[in-house]
Short mmCIF file of C-alpha atoms and ligand atoms in Angstrom, two decimals:
data_model
loop_
_atom_site.label_atom_id
_atom_site.label_comp_id
_atom_site.label_asym_id
_atom_site.label_seq_id
_atom_site.Cartn_x
_atom_site.Cartn_y
_atom_site.Cartn_z
CA MET A 1 -16.18 27.13 -12.32
CA LEU A 2 -13.09 28.20 -10.43
CA GLU A 3 -12.76 27.13 -6.88
CA PRO A 4 -13.08 30.59 -5.22
CA ALA A 5 -11.15 29.58 -2.08
CA TYR A 6 -8.12 28.43 -4.02
CA GLN A 7 -4.90 30.40 -3.71
CA ALA A 8 -2.06 29.96 -6.19
CA ASP A 9 1.14 31.63 -5.18
CA VAL A 10 1.53 33.49 -8.49
CA VAL A 11 -0.88 33.99 -11.37
CA VAL A 12 0.84 34.84 -14.66
CA VAL A 13 -1.43 36.60 -17.15
CA GLY A 14 -0.42 35.63 -20.73
CA ALA A 15 1.32 32.60 -22.17
CA GLY A 16 3.73 34.22 -24.63
CA VAL A 17 7.41 33.45 -24.26
CA ALA A 18 7.72 36.01 -21.44
CA GLY A 19 4.89 34.56 -19.31
CA LEU A 20 5.91 30.95 -19.93
CA SER A 21 9.58 31.47 -19.14
CA ALA A 22 8.71 33.40 -15.97
CA ALA A 23 6.32 30.61 -14.95
CA HIS A 24 9.08 28.07 -15.46
CA ARG A 25 11.52 29.97 -13.29
CA LEU A 26 8.86 30.39 -10.56
CA SER A 27 7.64 26.82 -10.50
CA SER A 28 11.26 25.55 -10.58
CA ALA A 29 11.76 27.52 -7.35
CA GLY A 30 8.81 25.71 -5.75
CA VAL A 31 6.27 28.51 -6.20
CA THR A 32 2.89 27.30 -7.40
CA THR A 33 2.05 29.12 -10.60
CA ALA A 34 -1.00 29.34 -12.78
CA VAL A 35 -0.70 30.79 -16.28
CA LEU A 36 -3.95 32.20 -17.68
CA GLU A 37 -4.03 32.69 -21.45
CA ALA A 38 -6.89 34.33 -23.33
CA ALA A 39 -6.19 32.61 -26.65
CA PRO A 40 -6.93 28.93 -27.37
CA CYS A 41 -3.22 28.11 -27.45
CA VAL A 42 0.09 29.29 -25.99
CA GLY A 43 2.70 31.35 -27.83
CA GLY A 44 1.21 34.82 -28.26
CA ARG A 45 2.90 36.50 -31.20
CA MET A 46 5.10 33.47 -31.80
CA ALA A 47 2.47 31.52 -33.67
CA THR A 48 2.95 29.11 -36.57
CA GLU A 49 0.05 28.36 -38.90
CA LYS A 50 -0.15 24.94 -40.59
CA VAL A 51 -1.38 25.00 -44.22
CA ASP A 52 -1.16 21.92 -46.51
CA GLY A 53 1.93 20.62 -44.72
CA PHE A 54 3.64 24.05 -44.62
CA ARG A 55 4.54 25.65 -41.27
CA LEU A 56 3.93 29.39 -41.72
CA ASP A 57 5.12 31.82 -39.04
CA ARG A 58 2.97 34.82 -38.39
CA ILE A 59 6.17 36.70 -37.64
CA GLY A 60 9.30 37.05 -39.72
CA GLN A 61 11.39 35.57 -36.98
CA LEU A 62 15.12 36.42 -36.98
CA LEU A 63 16.99 35.11 -33.95
CA SER A 64 20.63 35.63 -33.15
CA THR A 65 22.75 32.96 -31.46
CA ALA A 66 24.19 35.91 -29.50
CA TYR A 67 20.88 36.52 -27.67
CA PRO A 68 22.04 35.60 -24.13
CA GLU A 69 18.58 34.57 -22.93
CA LEU A 70 18.23 31.90 -25.63
CA ALA A 71 21.19 30.15 -24.05
CA SER A 72 20.28 30.75 -20.43
CA THR A 73 16.49 30.28 -20.35
CA PRO A 74 15.70 26.96 -18.75
CA GLY A 75 13.50 24.86 -21.01
CA LEU A 76 15.01 25.93 -24.32
CA ASP A 77 17.69 23.25 -24.28
CA ALA A 78 16.07 21.38 -27.13
CA LEU A 79 15.76 24.46 -29.34
CA VAL A 80 17.50 23.99 -32.70
CA LEU A 81 18.53 27.07 -34.64
CA ARG A 82 18.99 26.96 -38.41
CA PRO A 83 21.46 29.58 -39.67
CA PHE A 84 21.08 31.62 -42.82
CA ALA A 85 23.83 30.61 -45.23
CA PRO A 86 25.78 32.40 -46.53
CA GLY A 87 24.38 34.91 -44.05
CA VAL A 88 23.12 38.05 -45.73
CA LEU A 89 22.86 38.69 -49.46
CA LEU A 90 22.32 42.23 -50.72
CA HIS A 91 20.45 42.83 -53.95
CA SER A 92 21.61 45.85 -55.92
CA ASP A 93 21.44 46.69 -59.61
CA GLY A 94 20.09 43.26 -60.45
CA ARG A 95 22.94 41.42 -58.73
CA HIS A 96 23.46 39.66 -55.46
CA HIS A 97 26.33 40.72 -53.23
CA ARG A 98 27.44 38.71 -50.25
CA ALA A 99 27.69 40.50 -46.89
CA GLY A 100 29.03 38.84 -43.81
CA ALA A 101 30.77 36.13 -45.84
CA GLN A 102 32.17 32.87 -44.55
CA ALA A 103 35.50 32.72 -42.76
CA GLY A 104 38.51 31.62 -44.75
CA ALA A 105 38.59 33.99 -47.69
CA GLY A 106 41.32 36.59 -47.61
CA GLY A 107 41.85 39.94 -49.19
CA ALA A 108 40.23 43.26 -48.53
CA ARG A 109 37.13 41.76 -46.95
CA GLY A 110 39.19 40.01 -44.30
CA ALA A 111 37.77 42.07 -41.49
CA LEU A 112 34.24 41.07 -42.41
CA HIS A 113 35.33 37.49 -42.56
CA ALA A 114 36.86 37.88 -39.14
CA VAL A 115 33.47 38.89 -37.82
CA ARG A 116 31.89 35.71 -39.13
CA ALA A 117 34.75 33.62 -37.85
CA LEU A 118 34.20 35.09 -34.42
CA ALA A 119 30.55 34.21 -34.77
CA SER A 120 31.21 30.58 -35.50
CA ALA A 121 33.75 30.12 -32.68
CA PRO A 122 32.24 28.29 -29.68
CA ARG A 123 31.52 30.65 -26.78
CA PRO A 124 30.80 29.62 -23.20
CA GLY A 125 27.05 29.50 -22.67
CA ALA A 126 26.34 29.89 -26.37
CA LEU A 127 23.76 27.68 -27.98
CA PRO A 128 25.48 24.66 -29.38
CA ARG A 129 22.53 23.53 -31.43
CA VAL A 130 23.12 25.54 -34.56
CA ARG A 131 22.46 22.93 -37.17
CA ALA A 132 23.92 23.44 -40.62
CA ASN A 133 21.52 23.31 -43.53
CA ALA A 134 21.63 20.21 -45.63
CA VAL A 135 20.90 22.07 -48.85
CA ALA A 136 23.02 25.11 -49.66
CA ALA A 137 22.81 25.72 -53.37
CA PRO A 138 25.65 28.15 -54.10
CA PRO A 139 24.11 31.46 -55.11
CA ARG A 140 25.58 33.64 -57.81
CA VAL A 141 27.08 36.35 -55.66
CA ARG A 142 29.78 38.91 -55.87
CA ALA A 143 31.47 41.27 -53.48
CA GLY A 144 31.17 44.97 -54.09
CA ALA A 145 28.70 47.70 -54.87
CA PRO A 146 26.41 48.13 -51.85
CA LEU A 147 29.34 47.52 -49.50
CA GLY A 148 31.48 50.07 -51.29
CA THR A 149 35.13 49.70 -52.22
CA ALA A 150 37.52 47.20 -50.68
CA VAL A 151 38.62 49.87 -48.23
CA ASP A 152 34.97 50.65 -47.32
CA GLN A 153 34.38 46.99 -46.67
CA ALA A 154 37.45 46.73 -44.47
CA ARG A 155 36.18 49.70 -42.47
CA LEU A 156 32.80 48.10 -42.08
CA GLY A 157 34.38 44.85 -41.01
CA ALA A 158 36.46 46.69 -38.44
CA ALA A 159 33.40 48.51 -37.10
CA LEU A 160 31.46 45.25 -36.76
CA THR A 161 34.39 43.54 -35.12
CA ARG A 162 34.63 46.44 -32.61
CA ILE A 163 30.94 46.35 -31.79
CA ALA A 164 30.95 42.58 -31.37
CA ALA A 165 33.68 42.93 -28.75
CA THR A 166 32.12 45.90 -26.90
CA PRO A 167 30.35 44.98 -23.66
CA ALA A 168 26.62 45.77 -23.79
CA GLU A 169 26.91 48.07 -20.76
CA ARG A 170 29.38 50.25 -22.66
CA LEU A 171 27.06 50.47 -25.66
CA LEU A 172 24.26 51.57 -23.36
CA ARG A 173 26.38 54.40 -22.01
CA ARG A 174 26.73 55.96 -25.48
CA PRO A 175 24.72 59.10 -26.25
CA GLU A 176 21.26 58.24 -27.55
CA ALA A 177 19.74 59.46 -30.82
CA PRO A 178 17.46 58.06 -33.53
CA ALA A 179 19.40 55.22 -35.17
CA ALA A 180 19.29 56.82 -38.62
CA GLU A 181 21.09 59.94 -37.30
CA ALA A 182 23.58 58.02 -35.16
CA LEU A 183 24.67 55.79 -38.06
CA ALA A 184 26.10 58.75 -39.93
CA ALA A 185 28.51 59.43 -37.05
CA ARG A 186 29.95 55.92 -36.99
CA GLY A 187 32.89 56.40 -39.37
CA VAL A 188 31.36 54.10 -41.99
CA PRO A 189 30.97 55.40 -45.56
CA ALA A 190 27.52 56.65 -46.60
CA ARG A 191 27.29 54.04 -49.32
CA THR A 192 27.83 51.22 -46.82
CA ILE A 193 25.27 52.74 -44.46
CA ASP A 194 22.61 53.07 -47.16
CA GLY A 195 23.41 49.84 -48.95
CA PHE A 196 23.91 47.54 -45.97
CA LEU A 197 23.47 48.91 -42.47
CA ARG A 198 20.11 50.61 -43.06
CA PRO A 199 18.35 47.61 -44.64
CA LEU A 200 19.98 45.27 -42.12
CA LEU A 201 18.95 47.33 -39.08
CA ALA A 202 15.46 47.91 -40.49
CA ALA A 203 15.05 44.13 -40.74
CA LEU A 204 16.46 43.45 -37.27
CA LEU A 205 14.41 46.20 -35.58
CA CYS A 206 11.21 45.91 -37.72
CA ASP A 207 11.63 49.69 -38.16
CA PRO A 208 11.83 50.90 -41.79
CA ASP A 209 12.58 54.55 -40.85
CA LEU A 210 15.17 53.75 -38.18
CA THR A 211 13.56 55.98 -35.57
CA THR A 212 14.64 53.41 -32.97
CA SER A 213 17.01 54.48 -30.22
CA SER A 214 20.64 54.17 -31.33
CA ARG A 215 21.35 52.16 -28.17
CA CYS A 216 18.84 49.49 -29.23
CA ALA A 217 20.24 49.60 -32.77
CA ASP A 218 23.75 49.10 -31.34
CA LEU A 219 22.57 46.06 -29.38
CA ALA A 220 20.95 44.62 -32.51
CA LEU A 221 24.15 45.21 -34.55
CA ARG A 222 26.22 43.69 -31.77
CA ALA A 223 24.04 40.56 -31.78
CA PHE A 224 24.40 40.37 -35.57
CA ALA A 225 28.17 40.79 -35.44
CA ALA A 226 28.79 38.47 -32.50
CA GLY A 227 26.40 35.68 -33.47
CA ARG A 228 24.68 34.06 -36.40
CA LEU A 229 21.26 34.96 -37.71
CA CYS A 230 18.98 31.93 -37.54
CA LEU A 231 15.46 30.64 -37.76
CA PRO A 232 14.07 28.33 -35.12
CA GLU A 233 13.67 24.82 -36.52
CA GLY A 234 10.00 23.95 -36.83
CA GLY A 235 8.74 27.53 -36.66
CA ALA A 236 8.36 30.33 -34.13
CA GLU A 237 5.86 28.37 -32.07
CA VAL A 238 8.55 25.89 -31.10
CA LEU A 239 9.93 28.29 -28.46
CA PRO A 240 6.71 28.74 -26.47
CA GLU A 241 5.84 25.06 -26.90
CA LEU A 242 9.21 24.00 -25.47
CA LEU A 243 8.70 26.35 -22.55
CA ALA A 244 5.14 25.16 -21.91
CA ARG A 245 6.28 21.54 -21.89
CA THR A 246 8.66 22.22 -19.00
CA LEU A 247 5.88 23.41 -16.70
CA PRO A 248 4.15 21.10 -14.23
CA PRO A 249 0.99 19.59 -15.78
CA GLY A 250 -2.04 21.80 -15.30
CA THR A 251 -0.08 25.05 -14.99
CA VAL A 252 -1.30 26.62 -18.25
CA HIS A 253 -4.99 27.37 -18.75
CA THR A 254 -5.98 28.57 -22.20
CA GLY A 255 -9.22 30.34 -23.19
CA VAL A 256 -9.19 32.36 -19.95
CA ARG A 257 -9.18 36.15 -20.35
CA VAL A 258 -8.15 38.24 -17.39
CA THR A 259 -10.17 41.46 -17.02
CA ALA A 260 -8.69 42.94 -13.82
CA VAL A 261 -5.74 42.40 -11.52
CA SER A 262 -4.71 43.44 -7.99
CA THR A 263 -1.83 42.48 -5.75
CA THR A 264 -3.82 39.54 -4.38
CA SER A 265 -6.29 38.48 -7.05
CA VAL A 266 -7.20 38.35 -10.72
CA THR A 267 -10.66 38.56 -12.25
CA THR A 268 -11.37 36.50 -15.34
CA ALA A 269 -14.12 36.93 -17.92
CA GLU A 270 -15.01 33.25 -17.79
CA HIS A 271 -14.36 32.14 -14.19
CA GLY A 272 -14.78 35.11 -11.86
CA GLU A 273 -12.18 36.14 -9.28
CA PHE A 274 -9.56 34.11 -7.56
CA ARG A 275 -6.86 34.88 -5.09
CA CYS A 276 -3.12 34.54 -5.10
CA ARG A 277 -0.04 35.97 -3.42
CA ALA A 278 1.25 37.82 -6.49
CA VAL A 279 0.22 38.63 -10.05
CA LEU A 280 2.56 38.87 -13.04
CA VAL A 281 1.06 40.58 -16.10
CA ALA A 282 2.87 39.12 -19.14
CA THR A 283 0.62 40.37 -21.93
CA ASP A 284 1.35 42.64 -24.90
CA ALA A 285 1.95 46.33 -24.07
CA ARG A 286 -1.58 47.52 -24.79
CA THR A 287 -3.33 44.93 -22.66
CA ALA A 288 -0.79 45.46 -19.89
CA ALA A 289 -1.67 49.15 -19.85
CA GLU A 290 -5.40 48.33 -19.66
CA LEU A 291 -4.85 45.99 -16.73
CA LEU A 292 -2.32 48.25 -15.03
CA PRO A 293 -3.42 51.88 -15.45
CA GLY A 294 -0.39 54.13 -15.40
CA LEU A 295 1.66 52.00 -17.77
CA ARG A 296 2.44 53.83 -21.00
CA VAL A 297 1.09 52.48 -24.30
CA PRO A 298 3.99 52.70 -26.76
CA ASP A 299 3.69 53.26 -30.51
CA PHE A 300 3.99 50.06 -32.52
CA HIS A 301 5.61 49.04 -35.77
CA PRO A 302 3.26 47.15 -38.12
CA VAL A 303 4.69 44.10 -39.88
CA THR A 304 3.29 41.97 -42.72
CA VAL A 305 4.63 38.49 -43.49
CA LEU A 306 3.83 36.73 -46.75
CA HIS A 307 4.44 33.11 -47.62
CA HIS A 308 4.66 31.77 -51.18
CA THR A 309 5.42 28.43 -52.75
CA THR A 310 6.76 27.59 -56.21
CA ASP A 311 7.91 24.55 -58.16
CA ASP A 312 10.84 26.51 -59.50
CA PRO A 313 12.94 27.55 -56.45
CA PRO A 314 15.15 30.63 -56.69
CA THR A 315 18.90 30.21 -56.72
CA THR A 316 19.78 32.32 -53.70
CA GLY A 317 20.67 29.41 -51.46
CA ALA A 318 19.66 29.75 -47.82
CA ALA A 319 20.61 33.41 -47.40
CA LEU A 320 18.66 36.30 -45.94
CA LEU A 321 18.08 38.55 -48.95
CA LEU A 322 17.92 42.35 -48.40
CA ASP A 323 17.27 44.96 -51.04
CA ALA A 324 20.13 47.49 -50.88
CA ASP A 325 18.28 49.61 -53.51
CA ARG A 326 15.05 49.64 -51.47
CA GLY A 327 13.11 49.32 -54.72
CA GLY A 328 9.83 47.99 -53.36
CA PRO A 329 7.91 46.98 -50.25
CA VAL A 330 10.03 43.90 -49.36
CA ALA A 331 12.31 44.44 -46.35
CA HIS A 332 13.70 40.91 -46.36
CA THR A 333 12.98 37.57 -47.93
CA THR A 334 14.36 34.05 -47.78
CA VAL A 335 13.79 30.57 -49.14
CA THR A 336 12.74 29.28 -45.73
CA SER A 337 12.51 25.65 -46.73
CA ARG A 338 16.24 25.67 -47.64
CA ILE A 339 17.11 26.87 -44.13
CA ASP A 340 14.64 24.66 -42.35
CA PRO A 341 13.25 21.84 -44.48
CA SER A 342 10.69 21.00 -41.78
CA ARG A 343 8.74 24.11 -42.79
CA ALA A 344 7.54 22.62 -46.13
CA PRO A 345 6.31 19.26 -47.36
CA ALA A 346 8.99 17.15 -49.07
CA GLY A 347 9.85 18.50 -52.51
CA ARG A 348 8.06 21.83 -51.97
CA THR A 349 9.63 25.25 -51.63
CA LEU A 350 8.59 27.85 -49.05
CA ILE A 351 9.55 31.49 -49.58
CA SER A 352 8.87 33.89 -46.70
CA THR A 353 8.91 37.66 -47.07
CA THR A 354 8.56 40.52 -44.62
CA VAL A 355 7.10 43.96 -45.33
CA LEU A 356 7.73 46.64 -42.69
CA GLY A 357 5.42 49.56 -41.94
CA THR A 358 1.99 50.12 -43.43
CA PRO A 359 1.69 47.71 -46.38
CA PRO A 360 0.78 49.13 -49.81
CA PRO A 361 -2.67 48.42 -51.25
CA GLY A 362 -2.63 45.08 -53.00
CA VAL A 363 0.40 44.07 -50.99
CA ASP A 364 0.67 40.58 -52.47
CA THR A 365 0.88 41.89 -56.06
CA ALA A 366 3.40 44.60 -55.09
CA VAL A 367 5.47 42.01 -53.20
CA ARG A 368 5.46 39.53 -56.09
CA MET A 369 6.69 42.22 -58.48
CA HIS A 370 9.47 43.16 -56.08
CA LEU A 371 10.36 39.50 -55.43
CA SER A 372 10.68 38.83 -59.16
CA ARG A 373 13.39 41.51 -59.31
CA LEU A 374 15.05 40.36 -56.07
CA TYR A 375 15.21 36.69 -57.09
CA GLY A 376 15.64 37.37 -60.79
CA THR A 377 12.79 35.07 -61.77
CA SER A 378 9.13 35.31 -62.65
CA THR A 379 6.78 35.03 -59.68
CA ALA A 380 3.63 34.96 -61.77
CA ARG A 381 3.06 31.28 -61.07
CA TRP A 382 3.95 31.40 -57.42
CA GLU A 383 1.13 30.39 -55.10
CA THR A 384 0.33 32.62 -52.13
CA LEU A 385 -0.01 30.51 -48.98
CA ALA A 386 -0.65 33.27 -46.44
CA VAL A 387 -0.53 36.99 -45.84
CA HIS A 388 -0.26 37.82 -42.13
CA HIS A 389 -0.59 41.45 -41.13
CA THR A 390 0.09 42.42 -37.49
CA PRO A 391 -0.69 46.12 -36.93
CA GLU A 392 0.90 46.17 -33.46
CA ALA A 393 3.72 43.74 -34.12
CA VAL A 394 6.50 45.21 -31.99
CA PRO A 395 6.60 48.18 -29.62
CA ALA A 396 8.60 51.10 -31.06
CA MET A 397 11.81 51.82 -29.15
CA ARG A 398 12.25 55.52 -29.83
CA ALA A 399 14.94 57.50 -28.03
CA PRO A 400 15.04 57.95 -25.12
CA HIS A 401 14.28 54.27 -24.59
CA ASP A 402 14.59 52.70 -21.14
CA LEU A 403 15.86 49.17 -21.76
CA ARG A 404 15.13 48.12 -18.20
CA ARG A 405 11.64 49.37 -17.50
CA PRO A 406 10.54 48.41 -13.98
CA VAL A 407 9.01 44.93 -13.70
CA ARG A 408 8.04 45.30 -10.02
CA LEU A 409 5.19 47.84 -9.70
CA LEU A 410 4.18 47.03 -6.12
CA ALA A 411 4.85 44.17 -3.76
CA GLY A 412 2.53 41.58 -5.33
CA LEU A 413 2.11 43.23 -8.72
CA TYR A 414 4.64 42.65 -11.53
CA VAL A 415 4.82 43.08 -15.30
CA CYS A 416 7.01 41.59 -18.01
CA GLY A 417 7.04 41.30 -21.81
CA ASP A 418 9.00 42.74 -24.69
CA HIS A 419 7.71 46.25 -23.86
CA ARG A 420 9.78 46.26 -20.64
CA ASP A 421 13.14 45.61 -22.37
CA THR A 422 13.81 45.44 -26.11
CA SER A 423 11.05 44.49 -28.57
CA THR A 424 12.59 41.12 -29.31
CA VAL A 425 12.45 37.54 -28.05
CA GLN A 426 15.64 38.36 -26.11
CA GLY A 427 13.88 41.36 -24.49
CA ALA A 428 10.73 39.37 -23.65
CA LEU A 429 12.78 36.54 -22.05
CA HIS A 430 15.03 38.93 -20.15
CA SER A 431 12.11 40.90 -18.72
CA ALA A 432 10.62 37.61 -17.56
CA HIS A 433 13.91 36.72 -15.94
CA ARG A 434 13.94 40.00 -14.03
CA ALA A 435 10.27 39.72 -13.01
CA ALA A 436 10.68 36.15 -11.71
CA ALA A 437 13.70 37.20 -9.67
CA ALA A 438 11.75 40.13 -8.16
CA ILE A 439 8.81 37.88 -7.28
CA LEU A 440 11.02 35.19 -5.72
CA SER A 441 12.79 37.84 -3.71
CA ASP A 442 9.50 39.33 -2.44
CA LEU A 443 7.97 35.93 -1.64
CA GLY A 444 11.10 34.82 0.21
CA ALA A 445 13.76 32.44 -0.96
CA ALA A 446 11.89 29.30 -0.03
CA GLY A 447 8.77 30.31 -1.95
CA SER A 448 5.71 28.16 -1.53
CA MET A 449 5.77 24.40 -1.84
CA HIS A 450 2.08 23.91 -2.67
CA VAL A 451 1.64 21.05 -5.08
CA ALA A 452 -2.13 21.26 -5.43
CA ASP A 453 -3.62 21.71 -8.88
CA PRO A 454 -4.29 25.45 -8.91
CA LEU A 455 -7.29 25.55 -11.20
CA PRO A 456 -8.87 22.15 -11.12
CA THR A 457 -11.85 22.69 -13.37
CA MET A 458 -10.50 25.02 -16.00
CA ARG A 459 -9.65 24.08 -19.59
CA ARG A 460 -5.99 23.32 -20.05
CA ALA A 461 -3.52 23.61 -22.83
CA ALA A 462 -2.20 20.37 -24.24
C1 FAD B 501 5.53 40.27 -37.25
C2 FAD B 501 6.52 40.17 -36.11
C3 FAD B 501 7.88 40.03 -36.40
C4 FAD B 501 8.81 39.89 -35.35
N1 FAD B 501 10.13 39.70 -35.65
C5 FAD B 501 10.98 39.44 -34.65
C6 FAD B 501 12.31 39.08 -34.91
O1 FAD B 501 12.71 38.99 -36.08
N2 FAD B 501 13.17 38.82 -33.87
C7 FAD B 501 12.75 38.89 -32.59
O2 FAD B 501 13.55 38.64 -31.65
N3 FAD B 501 11.48 39.26 -32.28
C8 FAD B 501 10.59 39.52 -33.28
N4 FAD B 501 9.30 39.84 -32.99
C9 FAD B 501 8.95 40.14 -31.60
C10 FAD B 501 8.70 38.92 -30.73
O3 FAD B 501 7.89 38.01 -31.40
C11 FAD B 501 8.07 39.41 -29.45
O4 FAD B 501 8.93 40.33 -28.82
C12 FAD B 501 7.79 38.29 -28.43
O5 FAD B 501 7.13 37.21 -29.05
C13 FAD B 501 6.95 38.91 -27.32
O6 FAD B 501 6.63 37.93 -26.35
P1 FAD B 501 5.74 38.32 -25.10
O7 FAD B 501 5.59 37.09 -24.31
O8 FAD B 501 6.32 39.52 -24.45
O9 FAD B 501 4.34 38.82 -25.69
P2 FAD B 501 3.18 38.04 -26.50
O10 FAD B 501 3.79 37.04 -27.42
O11 FAD B 501 2.33 39.11 -27.10
O12 FAD B 501 2.38 37.24 -25.41
C14 FAD B 501 1.36 37.86 -24.62
C15 FAD B 501 0.27 36.82 -24.36
O13 FAD B 501 -0.71 37.44 -23.48
C16 FAD B 501 -1.99 36.95 -23.90
N5 FAD B 501 -3.01 37.88 -23.37
C17 FAD B 501 -3.22 39.15 -23.82
N6 FAD B 501 -4.26 39.67 -23.08
C18 FAD B 501 -4.65 38.76 -22.19
C19 FAD B 501 -5.64 38.74 -21.16
N7 FAD B 501 -6.45 39.78 -20.90
N8 FAD B 501 -5.80 37.59 -20.42
C20 FAD B 501 -4.98 36.52 -20.66
N9 FAD B 501 -4.02 36.49 -21.65
C21 FAD B 501 -3.87 37.59 -22.38
C22 FAD B 501 -1.89 36.94 -25.41
O14 FAD B 501 -2.90 36.15 -25.99
C23 FAD B 501 -0.50 36.38 -25.61
O15 FAD B 501 -0.49 35.00 -25.70
C24 FAD B 501 8.37 39.97 -34.01
C25 FAD B 501 6.99 40.11 -33.72
C26 FAD B 501 6.09 40.19 -34.78
C27 FAD B 501 4.63 40.28 -34.43
#
């Protein structure tokens, strides 16, 4: 049982990346912090399932090296990012077309190349741990169709270069509209929009219809243009695990579900009430609204992630493959084990595929048929390792979307998570950053220097 007299300075509800990174910032400032997590392990949505030596993410994680919080969040120093190479491949009319090609080639696509060159240049504060992939089988690719003519491609390259160099604050001052509408006004040819920008943004925003606010879409495009798209080495769970490891022993308590919160206490289903000086709710949006009446429950985008293995790996290298023709349920797919060999046992191939929106009936069959066209090979003998469907995967960010929702509700009551910023890892970490700063300010710069174990008899995460 909980010790009823005990007071932690701050109780954080939820051990996703937001809760864990806030806890790290608080405890680093000398504030005693207890993190209560309902699930048996930390990580929230960033979970990785282990099946027969494969590491299977529940989410189709795409991270950008241009996410500022990945570089600035304490505790993520050991994070290794594995880049897609050669970036993005577009499938159209049975062929693969390279988009966002490597620096060095000249000609009409120079502007696009310039974008990638910018991405690979070292930037102050940028993550240095982008590790090149050992295996990069050269895919059969060609420039052209979905990106339009050489002139179209140069215009696209110029647009991406411009957005990469535009400060985020300026992007956020632009008029706001649904992303699909705003794209048409960007001076980029319709063919390039339909063949490249739409499928790319849908993948980045988990939003197949591009109803997302154009400001959020601009931020996503800016991160794409200014950075490199990567997967975290070892799987999505590596981020929360790294964060949890930085916390003082005994900070995180798993299997503890919070049922009510106030400015000075939390009530748990398993251990009754205990008191504290401040509560930070770092759960998903729906639970946050249950615990904090008055918070809005957003709409959500559903996402389904499928993992397959085969003895006969496709020849698309380590690229992120998008379907410019949108000829089936697959939004994006990749040979994950080529990007990050730690995701599959030696000699095995892992292919991971994301379906956005409500999946069709018999999703695995529909996906295999689509994959056979995308990869140009039979998938009949592929083995399905997992099908993960998350109905409330990411909060929708429809216009008008407030990218800086308040994290301080009252003195003593705070909230963070991806629903307070953008529906991304960057947004979750940034909201945690803001919430920790607000708490530290309210508690006073010195914070508390308690070192006592906050919850001595509760079950703890490893
Ligand atoms: C399928 C999918 C694909 C995605 N793709 C991308 C992508 O490509 N790029 C990207 O940047 N982001 C992506 N995301 C989004 C990203 O994963 C999330 O934004 C981020 O993980 C949110 O972290 P969080 O800490 O805010 O919330 P969560 O991870 O949801 O953490 C909340 C925690 O609170 C716990 N909790 C809930 N209720 C209680 C309670 N009552 N008591 C105690 N604990 C409780 C939960 O168990 C959970 O551990 C994707 C998400 C999904 C699901």
